[in-house]
Each structure stands twice: as structure tokens, then as C-alpha cells.
PDB file of C-alpha atoms and ligand atoms in Angstrom:
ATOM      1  CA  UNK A   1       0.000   0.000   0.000  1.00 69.00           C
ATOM      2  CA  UNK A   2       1.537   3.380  -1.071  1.00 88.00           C
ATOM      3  CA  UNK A   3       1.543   6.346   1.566  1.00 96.00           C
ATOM      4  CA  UNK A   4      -1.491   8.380   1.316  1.00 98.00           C
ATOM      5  CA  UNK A   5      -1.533  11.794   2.384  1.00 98.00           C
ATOM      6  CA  UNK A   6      -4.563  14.007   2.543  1.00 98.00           C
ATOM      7  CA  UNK A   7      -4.769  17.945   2.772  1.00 98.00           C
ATOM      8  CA  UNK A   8      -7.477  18.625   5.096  1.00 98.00           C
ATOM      9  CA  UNK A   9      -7.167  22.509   5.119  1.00 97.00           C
ATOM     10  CA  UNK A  10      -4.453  25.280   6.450  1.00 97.00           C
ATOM     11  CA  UNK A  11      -1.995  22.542   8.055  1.00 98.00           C
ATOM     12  CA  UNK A  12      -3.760  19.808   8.938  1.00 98.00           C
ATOM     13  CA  UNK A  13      -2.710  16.520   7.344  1.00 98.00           C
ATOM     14  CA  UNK A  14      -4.129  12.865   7.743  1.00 98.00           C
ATOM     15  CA  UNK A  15      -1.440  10.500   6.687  1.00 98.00           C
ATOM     16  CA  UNK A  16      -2.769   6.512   5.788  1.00 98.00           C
ATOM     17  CA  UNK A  17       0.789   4.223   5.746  1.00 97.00           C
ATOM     18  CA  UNK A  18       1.079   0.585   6.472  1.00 95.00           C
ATOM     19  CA  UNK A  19       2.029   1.150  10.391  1.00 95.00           C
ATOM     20  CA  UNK A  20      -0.845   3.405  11.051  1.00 96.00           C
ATOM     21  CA  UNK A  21      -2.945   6.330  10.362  1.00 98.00           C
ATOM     22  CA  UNK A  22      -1.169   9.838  10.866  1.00 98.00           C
ATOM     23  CA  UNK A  23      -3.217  13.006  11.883  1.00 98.00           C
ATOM     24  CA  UNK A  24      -0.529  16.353  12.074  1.00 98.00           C
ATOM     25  CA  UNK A  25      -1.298  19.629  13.398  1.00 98.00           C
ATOM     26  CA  UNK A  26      -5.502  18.753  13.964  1.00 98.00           C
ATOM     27  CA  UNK A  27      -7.863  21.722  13.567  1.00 98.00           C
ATOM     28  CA  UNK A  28     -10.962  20.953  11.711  1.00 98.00           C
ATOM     29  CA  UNK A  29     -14.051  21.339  13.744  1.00 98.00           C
ATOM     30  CA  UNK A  30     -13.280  25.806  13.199  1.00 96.00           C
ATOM     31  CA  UNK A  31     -11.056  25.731  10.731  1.00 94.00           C
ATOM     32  CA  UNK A  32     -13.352  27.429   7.621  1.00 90.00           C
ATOM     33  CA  UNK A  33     -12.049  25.126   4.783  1.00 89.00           C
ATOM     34  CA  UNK A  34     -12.048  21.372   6.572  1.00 96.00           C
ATOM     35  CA  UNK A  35     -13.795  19.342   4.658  1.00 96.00           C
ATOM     36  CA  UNK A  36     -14.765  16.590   7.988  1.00 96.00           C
ATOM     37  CA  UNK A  37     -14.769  17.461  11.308  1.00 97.00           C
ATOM     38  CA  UNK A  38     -12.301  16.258  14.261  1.00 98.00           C
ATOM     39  CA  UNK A  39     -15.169  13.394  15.291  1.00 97.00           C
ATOM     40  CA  UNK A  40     -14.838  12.128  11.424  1.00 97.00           C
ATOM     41  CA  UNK A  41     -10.837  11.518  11.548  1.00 96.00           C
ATOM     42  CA  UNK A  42      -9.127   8.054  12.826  1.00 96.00           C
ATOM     43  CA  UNK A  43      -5.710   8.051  13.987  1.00 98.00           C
ATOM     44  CA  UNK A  44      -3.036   5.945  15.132  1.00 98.00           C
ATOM     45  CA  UNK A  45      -0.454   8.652  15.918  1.00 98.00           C
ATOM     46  CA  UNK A  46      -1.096  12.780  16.181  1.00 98.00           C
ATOM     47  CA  UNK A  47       1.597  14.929  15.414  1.00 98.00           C
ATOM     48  CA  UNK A  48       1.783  18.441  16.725  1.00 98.00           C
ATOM     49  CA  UNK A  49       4.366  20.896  15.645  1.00 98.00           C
ATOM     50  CA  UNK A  50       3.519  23.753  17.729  1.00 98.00           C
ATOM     51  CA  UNK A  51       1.102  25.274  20.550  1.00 98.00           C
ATOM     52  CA  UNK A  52      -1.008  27.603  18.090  1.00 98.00           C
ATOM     53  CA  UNK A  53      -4.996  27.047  18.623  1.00 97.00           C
ATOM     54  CA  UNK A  54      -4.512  26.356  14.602  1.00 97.00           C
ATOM     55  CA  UNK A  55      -2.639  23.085  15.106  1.00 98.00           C
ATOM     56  CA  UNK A  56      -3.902  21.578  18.324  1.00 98.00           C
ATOM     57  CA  UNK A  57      -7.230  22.630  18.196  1.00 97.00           C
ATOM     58  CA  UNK A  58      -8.680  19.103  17.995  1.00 98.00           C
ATOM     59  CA  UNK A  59      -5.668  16.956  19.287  1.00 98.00           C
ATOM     60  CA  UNK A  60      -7.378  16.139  22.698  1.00 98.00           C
ATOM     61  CA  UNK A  61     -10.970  15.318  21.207  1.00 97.00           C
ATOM     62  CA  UNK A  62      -9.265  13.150  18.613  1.00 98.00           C
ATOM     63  CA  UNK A  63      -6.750  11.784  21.121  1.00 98.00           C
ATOM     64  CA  UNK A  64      -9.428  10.613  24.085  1.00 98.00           C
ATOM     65  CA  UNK A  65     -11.414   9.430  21.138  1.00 97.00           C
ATOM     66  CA  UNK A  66      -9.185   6.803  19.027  1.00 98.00           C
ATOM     67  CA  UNK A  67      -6.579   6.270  22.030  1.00 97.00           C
ATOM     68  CA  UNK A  68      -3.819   7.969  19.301  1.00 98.00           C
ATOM     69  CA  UNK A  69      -0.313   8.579  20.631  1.00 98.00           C
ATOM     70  CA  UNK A  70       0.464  12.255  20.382  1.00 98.00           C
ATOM     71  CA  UNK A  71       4.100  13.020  19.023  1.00 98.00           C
ATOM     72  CA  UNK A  72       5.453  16.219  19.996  1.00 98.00           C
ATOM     73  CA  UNK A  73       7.565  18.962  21.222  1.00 98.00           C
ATOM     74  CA  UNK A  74       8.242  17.911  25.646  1.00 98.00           C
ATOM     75  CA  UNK A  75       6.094  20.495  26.828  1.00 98.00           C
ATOM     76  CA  UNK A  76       2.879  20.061  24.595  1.00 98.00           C
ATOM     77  CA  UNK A  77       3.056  16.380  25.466  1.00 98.00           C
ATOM     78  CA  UNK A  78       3.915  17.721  29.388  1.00 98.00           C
ATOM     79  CA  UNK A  79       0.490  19.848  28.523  1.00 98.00           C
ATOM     80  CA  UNK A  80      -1.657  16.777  27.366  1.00 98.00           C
ATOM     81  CA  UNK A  81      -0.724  14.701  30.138  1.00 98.00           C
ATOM     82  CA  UNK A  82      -2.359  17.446  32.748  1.00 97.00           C
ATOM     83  CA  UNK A  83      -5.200  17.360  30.872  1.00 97.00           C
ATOM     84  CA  UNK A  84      -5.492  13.222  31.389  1.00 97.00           C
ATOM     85  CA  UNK A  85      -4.120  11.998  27.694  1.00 97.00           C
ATOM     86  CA  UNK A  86      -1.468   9.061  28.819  1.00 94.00           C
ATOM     87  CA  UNK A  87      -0.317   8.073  25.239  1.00 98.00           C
ATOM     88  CA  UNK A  88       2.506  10.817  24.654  1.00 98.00           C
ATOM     89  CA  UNK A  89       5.728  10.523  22.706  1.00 98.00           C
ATOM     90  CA  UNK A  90       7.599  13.538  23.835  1.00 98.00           C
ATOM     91  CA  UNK A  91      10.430  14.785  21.448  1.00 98.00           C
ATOM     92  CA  UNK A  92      12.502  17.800  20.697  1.00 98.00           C
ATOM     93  CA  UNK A  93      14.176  19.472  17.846  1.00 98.00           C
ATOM     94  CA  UNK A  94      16.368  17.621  16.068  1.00 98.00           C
ATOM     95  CA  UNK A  95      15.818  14.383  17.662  1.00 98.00           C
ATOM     96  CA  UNK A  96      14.521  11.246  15.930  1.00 98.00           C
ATOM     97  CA  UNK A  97      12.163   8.449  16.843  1.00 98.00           C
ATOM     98  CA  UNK A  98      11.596   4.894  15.482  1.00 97.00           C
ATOM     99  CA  UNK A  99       7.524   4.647  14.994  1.00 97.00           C
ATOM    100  CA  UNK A 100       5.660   2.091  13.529  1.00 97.00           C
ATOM    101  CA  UNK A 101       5.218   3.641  10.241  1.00 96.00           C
ATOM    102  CA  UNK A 102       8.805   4.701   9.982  1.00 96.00           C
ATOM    103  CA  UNK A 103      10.976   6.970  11.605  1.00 98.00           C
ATOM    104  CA  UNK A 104       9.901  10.227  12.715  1.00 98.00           C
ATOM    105  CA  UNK A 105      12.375  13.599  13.286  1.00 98.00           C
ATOM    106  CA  UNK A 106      11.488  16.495  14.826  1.00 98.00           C
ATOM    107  CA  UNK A 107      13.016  19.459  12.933  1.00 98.00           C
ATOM    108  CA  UNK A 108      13.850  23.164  13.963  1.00 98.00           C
ATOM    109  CA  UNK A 109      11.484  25.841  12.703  1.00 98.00           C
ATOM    110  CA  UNK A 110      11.428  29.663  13.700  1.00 98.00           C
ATOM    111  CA  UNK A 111       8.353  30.284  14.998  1.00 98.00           C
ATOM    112  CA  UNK A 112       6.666  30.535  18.083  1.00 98.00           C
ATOM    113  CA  UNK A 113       4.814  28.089  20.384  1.00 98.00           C
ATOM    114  CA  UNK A 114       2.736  29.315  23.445  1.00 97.00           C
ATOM    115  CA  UNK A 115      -0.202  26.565  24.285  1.00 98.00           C
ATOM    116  CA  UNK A 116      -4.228  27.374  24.398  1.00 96.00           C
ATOM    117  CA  UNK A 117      -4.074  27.551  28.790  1.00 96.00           C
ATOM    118  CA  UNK A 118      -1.321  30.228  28.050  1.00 96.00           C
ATOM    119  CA  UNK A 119       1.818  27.951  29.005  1.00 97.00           C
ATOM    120  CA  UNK A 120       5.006  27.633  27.070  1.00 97.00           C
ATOM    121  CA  UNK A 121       5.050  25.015  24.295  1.00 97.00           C
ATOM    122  CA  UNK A 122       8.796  24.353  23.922  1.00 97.00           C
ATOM    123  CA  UNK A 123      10.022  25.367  20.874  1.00 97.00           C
ATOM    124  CA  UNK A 124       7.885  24.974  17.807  1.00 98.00           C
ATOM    125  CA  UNK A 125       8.937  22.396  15.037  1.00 98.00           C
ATOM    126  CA  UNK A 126       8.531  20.810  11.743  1.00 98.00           C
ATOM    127  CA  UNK A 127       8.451  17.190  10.782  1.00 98.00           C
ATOM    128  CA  UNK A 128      10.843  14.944   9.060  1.00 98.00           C
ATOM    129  CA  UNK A 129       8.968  11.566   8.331  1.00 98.00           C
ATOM    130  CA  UNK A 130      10.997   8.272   6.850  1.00 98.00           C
ATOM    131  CA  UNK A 131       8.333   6.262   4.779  1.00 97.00           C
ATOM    132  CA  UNK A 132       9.402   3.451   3.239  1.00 94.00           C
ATOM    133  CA  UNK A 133       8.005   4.699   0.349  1.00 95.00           C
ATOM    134  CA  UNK A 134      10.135   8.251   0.188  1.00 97.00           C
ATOM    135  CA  UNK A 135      11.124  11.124   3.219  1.00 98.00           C
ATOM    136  CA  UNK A 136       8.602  13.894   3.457  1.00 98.00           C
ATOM    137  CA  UNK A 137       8.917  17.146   4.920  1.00 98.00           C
ATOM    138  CA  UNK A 138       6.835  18.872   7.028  1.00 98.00           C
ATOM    139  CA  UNK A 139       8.027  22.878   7.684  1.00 98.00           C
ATOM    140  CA  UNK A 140       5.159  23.930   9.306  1.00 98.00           C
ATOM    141  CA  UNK A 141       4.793  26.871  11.183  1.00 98.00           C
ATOM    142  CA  UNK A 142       8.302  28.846  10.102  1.00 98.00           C
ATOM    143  CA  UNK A 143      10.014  31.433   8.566  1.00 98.00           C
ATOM    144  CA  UNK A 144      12.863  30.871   5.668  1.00 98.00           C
ATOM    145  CA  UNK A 145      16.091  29.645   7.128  1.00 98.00           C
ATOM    146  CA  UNK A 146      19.418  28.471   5.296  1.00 98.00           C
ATOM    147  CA  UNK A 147      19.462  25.037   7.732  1.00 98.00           C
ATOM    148  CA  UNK A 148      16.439  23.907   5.228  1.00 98.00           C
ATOM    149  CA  UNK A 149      19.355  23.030   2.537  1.00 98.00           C
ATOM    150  CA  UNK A 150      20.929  20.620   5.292  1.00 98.00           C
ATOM    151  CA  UNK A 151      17.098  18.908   6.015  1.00 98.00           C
ATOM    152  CA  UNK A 152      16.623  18.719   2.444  1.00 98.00           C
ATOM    153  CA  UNK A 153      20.071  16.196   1.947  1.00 98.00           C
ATOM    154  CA  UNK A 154      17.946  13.604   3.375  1.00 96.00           C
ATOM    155  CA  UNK A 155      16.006  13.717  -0.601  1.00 98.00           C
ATOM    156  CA  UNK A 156      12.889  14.501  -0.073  1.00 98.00           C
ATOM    157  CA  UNK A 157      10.092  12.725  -2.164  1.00 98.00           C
ATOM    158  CA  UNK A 158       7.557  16.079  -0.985  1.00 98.00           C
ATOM    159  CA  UNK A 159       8.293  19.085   0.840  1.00 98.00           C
ATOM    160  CA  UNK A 160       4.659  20.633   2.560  1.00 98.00           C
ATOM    161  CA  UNK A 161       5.409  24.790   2.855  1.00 98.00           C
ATOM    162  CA  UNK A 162       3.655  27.584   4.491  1.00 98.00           C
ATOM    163  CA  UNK A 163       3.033  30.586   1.916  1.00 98.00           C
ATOM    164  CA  UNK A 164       0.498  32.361   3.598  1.00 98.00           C
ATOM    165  CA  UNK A 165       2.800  35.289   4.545  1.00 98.00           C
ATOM    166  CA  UNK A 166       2.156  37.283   7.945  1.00 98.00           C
ATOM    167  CA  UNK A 167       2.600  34.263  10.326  1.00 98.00           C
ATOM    168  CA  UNK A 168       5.116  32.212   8.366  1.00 98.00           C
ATOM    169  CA  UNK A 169       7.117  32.489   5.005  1.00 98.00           C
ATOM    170  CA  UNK A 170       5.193  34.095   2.311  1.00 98.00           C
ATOM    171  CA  UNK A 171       5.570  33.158  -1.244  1.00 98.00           C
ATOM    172  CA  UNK A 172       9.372  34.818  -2.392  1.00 98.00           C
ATOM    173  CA  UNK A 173      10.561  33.272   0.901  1.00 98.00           C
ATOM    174  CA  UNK A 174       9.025  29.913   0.210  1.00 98.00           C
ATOM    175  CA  UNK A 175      10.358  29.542  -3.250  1.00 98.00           C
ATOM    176  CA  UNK A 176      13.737  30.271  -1.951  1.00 98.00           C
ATOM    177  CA  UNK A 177      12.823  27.523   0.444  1.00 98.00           C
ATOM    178  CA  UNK A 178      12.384  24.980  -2.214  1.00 98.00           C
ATOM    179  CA  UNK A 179      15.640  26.298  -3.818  1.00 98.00           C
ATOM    180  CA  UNK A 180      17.248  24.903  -0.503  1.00 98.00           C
ATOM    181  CA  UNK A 181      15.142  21.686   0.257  1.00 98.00           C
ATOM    182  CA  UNK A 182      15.348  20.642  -3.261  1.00 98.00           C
ATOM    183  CA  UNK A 183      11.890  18.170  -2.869  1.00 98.00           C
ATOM    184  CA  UNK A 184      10.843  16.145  -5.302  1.00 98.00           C
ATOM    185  CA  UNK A 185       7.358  17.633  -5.403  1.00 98.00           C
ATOM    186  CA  UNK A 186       5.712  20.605  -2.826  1.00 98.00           C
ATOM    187  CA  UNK A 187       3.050  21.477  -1.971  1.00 98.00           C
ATOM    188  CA  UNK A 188       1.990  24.831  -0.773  1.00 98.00           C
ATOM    189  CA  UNK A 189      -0.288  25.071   2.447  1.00 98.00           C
ATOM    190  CA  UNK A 190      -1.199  27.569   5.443  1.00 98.00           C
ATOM    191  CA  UNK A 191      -2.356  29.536   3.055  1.00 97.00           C
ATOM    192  CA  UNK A 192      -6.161  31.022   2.384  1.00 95.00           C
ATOM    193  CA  UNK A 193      -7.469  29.920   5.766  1.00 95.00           C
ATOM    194  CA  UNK A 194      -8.544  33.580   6.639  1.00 94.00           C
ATOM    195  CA  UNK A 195      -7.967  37.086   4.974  1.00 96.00           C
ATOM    196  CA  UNK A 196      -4.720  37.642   6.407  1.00 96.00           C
ATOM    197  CA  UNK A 197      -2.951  34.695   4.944  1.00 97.00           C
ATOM    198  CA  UNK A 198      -4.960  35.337   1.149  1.00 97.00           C
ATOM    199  CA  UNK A 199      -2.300  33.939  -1.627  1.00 97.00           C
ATOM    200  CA  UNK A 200      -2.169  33.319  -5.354  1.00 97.00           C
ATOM    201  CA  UNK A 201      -1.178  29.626  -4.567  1.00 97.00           C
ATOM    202  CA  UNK A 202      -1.419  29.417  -8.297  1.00 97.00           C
ATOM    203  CA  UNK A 203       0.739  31.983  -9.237  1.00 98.00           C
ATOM    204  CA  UNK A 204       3.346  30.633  -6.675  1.00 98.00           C
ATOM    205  CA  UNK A 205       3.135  27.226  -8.112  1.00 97.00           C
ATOM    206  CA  UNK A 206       3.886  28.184 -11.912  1.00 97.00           C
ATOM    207  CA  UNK A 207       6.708  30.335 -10.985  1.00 98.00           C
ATOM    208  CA  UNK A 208       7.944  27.625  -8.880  1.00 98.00           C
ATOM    209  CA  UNK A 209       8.094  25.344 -11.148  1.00 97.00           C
ATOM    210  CA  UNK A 210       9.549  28.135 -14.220  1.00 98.00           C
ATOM    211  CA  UNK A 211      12.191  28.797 -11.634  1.00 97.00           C
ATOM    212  CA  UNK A 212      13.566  25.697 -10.034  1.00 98.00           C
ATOM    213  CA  UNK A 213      11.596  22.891 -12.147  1.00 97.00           C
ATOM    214  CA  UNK A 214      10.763  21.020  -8.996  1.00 98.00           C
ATOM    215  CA  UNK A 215       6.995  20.218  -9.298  1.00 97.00           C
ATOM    216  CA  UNK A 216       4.378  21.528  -7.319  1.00 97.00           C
ATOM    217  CA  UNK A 217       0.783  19.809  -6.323  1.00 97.00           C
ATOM    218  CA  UNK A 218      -1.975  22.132  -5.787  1.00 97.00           C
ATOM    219  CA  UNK A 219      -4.672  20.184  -3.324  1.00 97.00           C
ATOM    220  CA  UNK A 220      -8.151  21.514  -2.584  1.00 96.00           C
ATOM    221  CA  UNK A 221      -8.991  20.751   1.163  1.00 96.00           C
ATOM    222  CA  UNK A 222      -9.474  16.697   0.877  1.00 97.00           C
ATOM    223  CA  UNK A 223      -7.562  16.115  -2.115  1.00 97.00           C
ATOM    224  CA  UNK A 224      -4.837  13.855  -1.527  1.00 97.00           C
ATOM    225  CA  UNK A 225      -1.515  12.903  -2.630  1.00 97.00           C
ATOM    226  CA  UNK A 226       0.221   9.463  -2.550  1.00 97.00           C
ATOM    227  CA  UNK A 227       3.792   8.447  -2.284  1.00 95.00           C
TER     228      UNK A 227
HETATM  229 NI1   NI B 301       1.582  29.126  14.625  1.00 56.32          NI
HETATM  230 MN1   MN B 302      -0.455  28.485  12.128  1.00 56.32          MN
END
């Protein structure tokens, strides 16, 4: 069975692979272009990148729900345990972990991470996931930094990029990004949610691929890509 992996709207992911169904960053249930809502997702294994109410929004519903382990940054998973979720895999940046769909590092990204109760989150993070099938990157939450050239030497079969602008890289920044990552494919996301964040995602994608020839996937919330 080839990986599966399913845009669900801003940057929330659901992931199908032979060792388990994936869920990063959760928030459907007010998240204006989700096409299912948090009680509609199954899950093996959440991961959360960072403490924003856009990416953990429906971790705990989904977690007490399907029993899922959450993978994260030490405090968030510090922060689920208060709230009663025992199934935790506590990380931190540039650490890996062995998981039963393959392995899974946590990567830097510059951004911030304070948690919905108001305590620290740790430092926010991407995702670095080791399919059999091919690696694939999450950035996440983050602004442009040169490091992505040295995350991007692991060959990437698809690189997932913020372009929204305003909270994370906006387009220039995110094309220089795929200069550096070098992905086989990308795929633009955090982008259109709201207002704020309003990009030509189509516009980005043609000059990425004029530019660096690396080719890029446009999803509508629920389209899906496979490995
Ligand atoms: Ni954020
Ligand atoms: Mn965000």
C-alpha cells in the first residue's frame, strides 16, 4: 500500500501508511475550509508541531477518542498529560524516533509556540517523516532559514510549505525555500485559511516550477496525494 496523504485545510494533514494512520497539526471542527470534522478523523499517531490554537485545536478530542499517541515537542506532550491523555511521545528538535510507520524527526522551525491555557510550548517544530516509500517534509509553522538546505540532503520525495505570509514564510521566501530543500514535489499550504494569509497559490506554483523545475501539487482541502 503506497503512503497516502490528505490535505485537510491550512496545516492539517491525515497520513494513511502501512504502520498506522497519521493526523498532524488537527484543527478541523473551526477551521473554515475542513472538509470533515475532528469526530470524522481516525488516527493511530497525532503529530503536533507547535502550541497555536490552529494546530492543536482538535488533538485532545481526537486523542481521548481513538486512544492515538500524540508526538510532539516535551512540553505540549507535558500539557496533554495534565489534561489526562497518557499516550505521549515527547520529542525535541532535532531528535529522531523509530515509529511504527517509519521513523519520525522532529526538525527546527522559527516560529513561536505558546499553548491554548497560556503555558510555554517548547520550541515549535517541523516534521521529518521516513516512509518506506520516500522522506517527506513537514516545515510547518516557520520562517525561511538556510538550515532547510541541510534537512533537504535527506532527498525529499515532498516538501509541505507555508506561503500564507504574515505568520510564516510568504511566497518569495518559500520559493527560496524549495531552492534549498530541493523536494521532489511541494506542496503549498497555510495559506487562504482567513484574509490575512490570502495567496495566489497558483501563481506561486507556476513560478515555482519556471524557476527551479521542482513540481508543485496544488490540493483543494481533501484532495490527496500518494507516495
Ligand atoms: Ni503558529
Ligand atoms: Mn499556524
Amino acid at each position: 500500500m503506497a503512503v497516502e496523504l490528505t490535505w485537510l485545510g491550512h496545516g492539517t494533514w491525515e497520513i494513511t501508511t502501512d504502520g498506522g494512520r497519521i493526523v498532524l497539526d488537527p484543527f478541523l471542527d473551526e477551521n473554515p475550509l475542513a472538509p470533515k470534522k475532528a469526530d470524522q478523523v481516525e488516527a493511530d499517531f497525532i503529530l503536533v508541531s507547535h502550541g497555536h490554537y490552529d494546530h492543536i485545536a482538535d488533538a485532545e478530542k481526537i486523542a481521548r477518542r481513538t486512544g492515538a499517541t500524540i508526538i510532539a515537542c516535551y512540553e505540549i506532550c507535558e500539557y496533554f498529560q495534565r489534561r489526562g491523555i497518557e499516550r505521549v511521545c515527547p520529542m525535541n528538535i532535532g531528535g529522531g524516533s523509530r515509529q511504527p510507520f517509519g521513523r519520525v524527526k522532529m526538525t527546527p522551525a522559527w516560529h513561536s509556540s505558546t499553548l491554548p491555557d497560556g503555558s510555554p510550548g517548547g520550541t515549535a517544530a517541523g516534521f521529518l517523516l521516513f516512509f518506506p516509500e520516500g522522506n517527506v517534509y513537514f516545515a510547518c509553522d516557520t520562517g525561511l532559514f538556510q538550515d532547510m538546505a541541510l534537512i533537504g540532503r535527506a532527498g525529499l520525495a515532498l516538501a509541505v510549505l507555508p506561503i500564507g505570509d504574515n505568520f510564516t514564510m510568504g511566497p518569495e521566501d518559500a520559493l527560496e525555500a524549495v531552492r534549498l530543500l530541493r523536494p521532489r514535489r511541494v506542496v503549498p499550504v497555510h495559506v487562504n485559511t482567513w484574509p490575512v494569509i490570502e495567496q495566489d497559490a497558483a501563481g506561486w506554483a507556476e513560478q515555482v516550477r519556471r524557476e527551479t523545475g521542482v513540481e508543485t501539487v496544488l490540493l483543494r482541502p481533501g484532495g490527496s496525494i500518494r507516495l
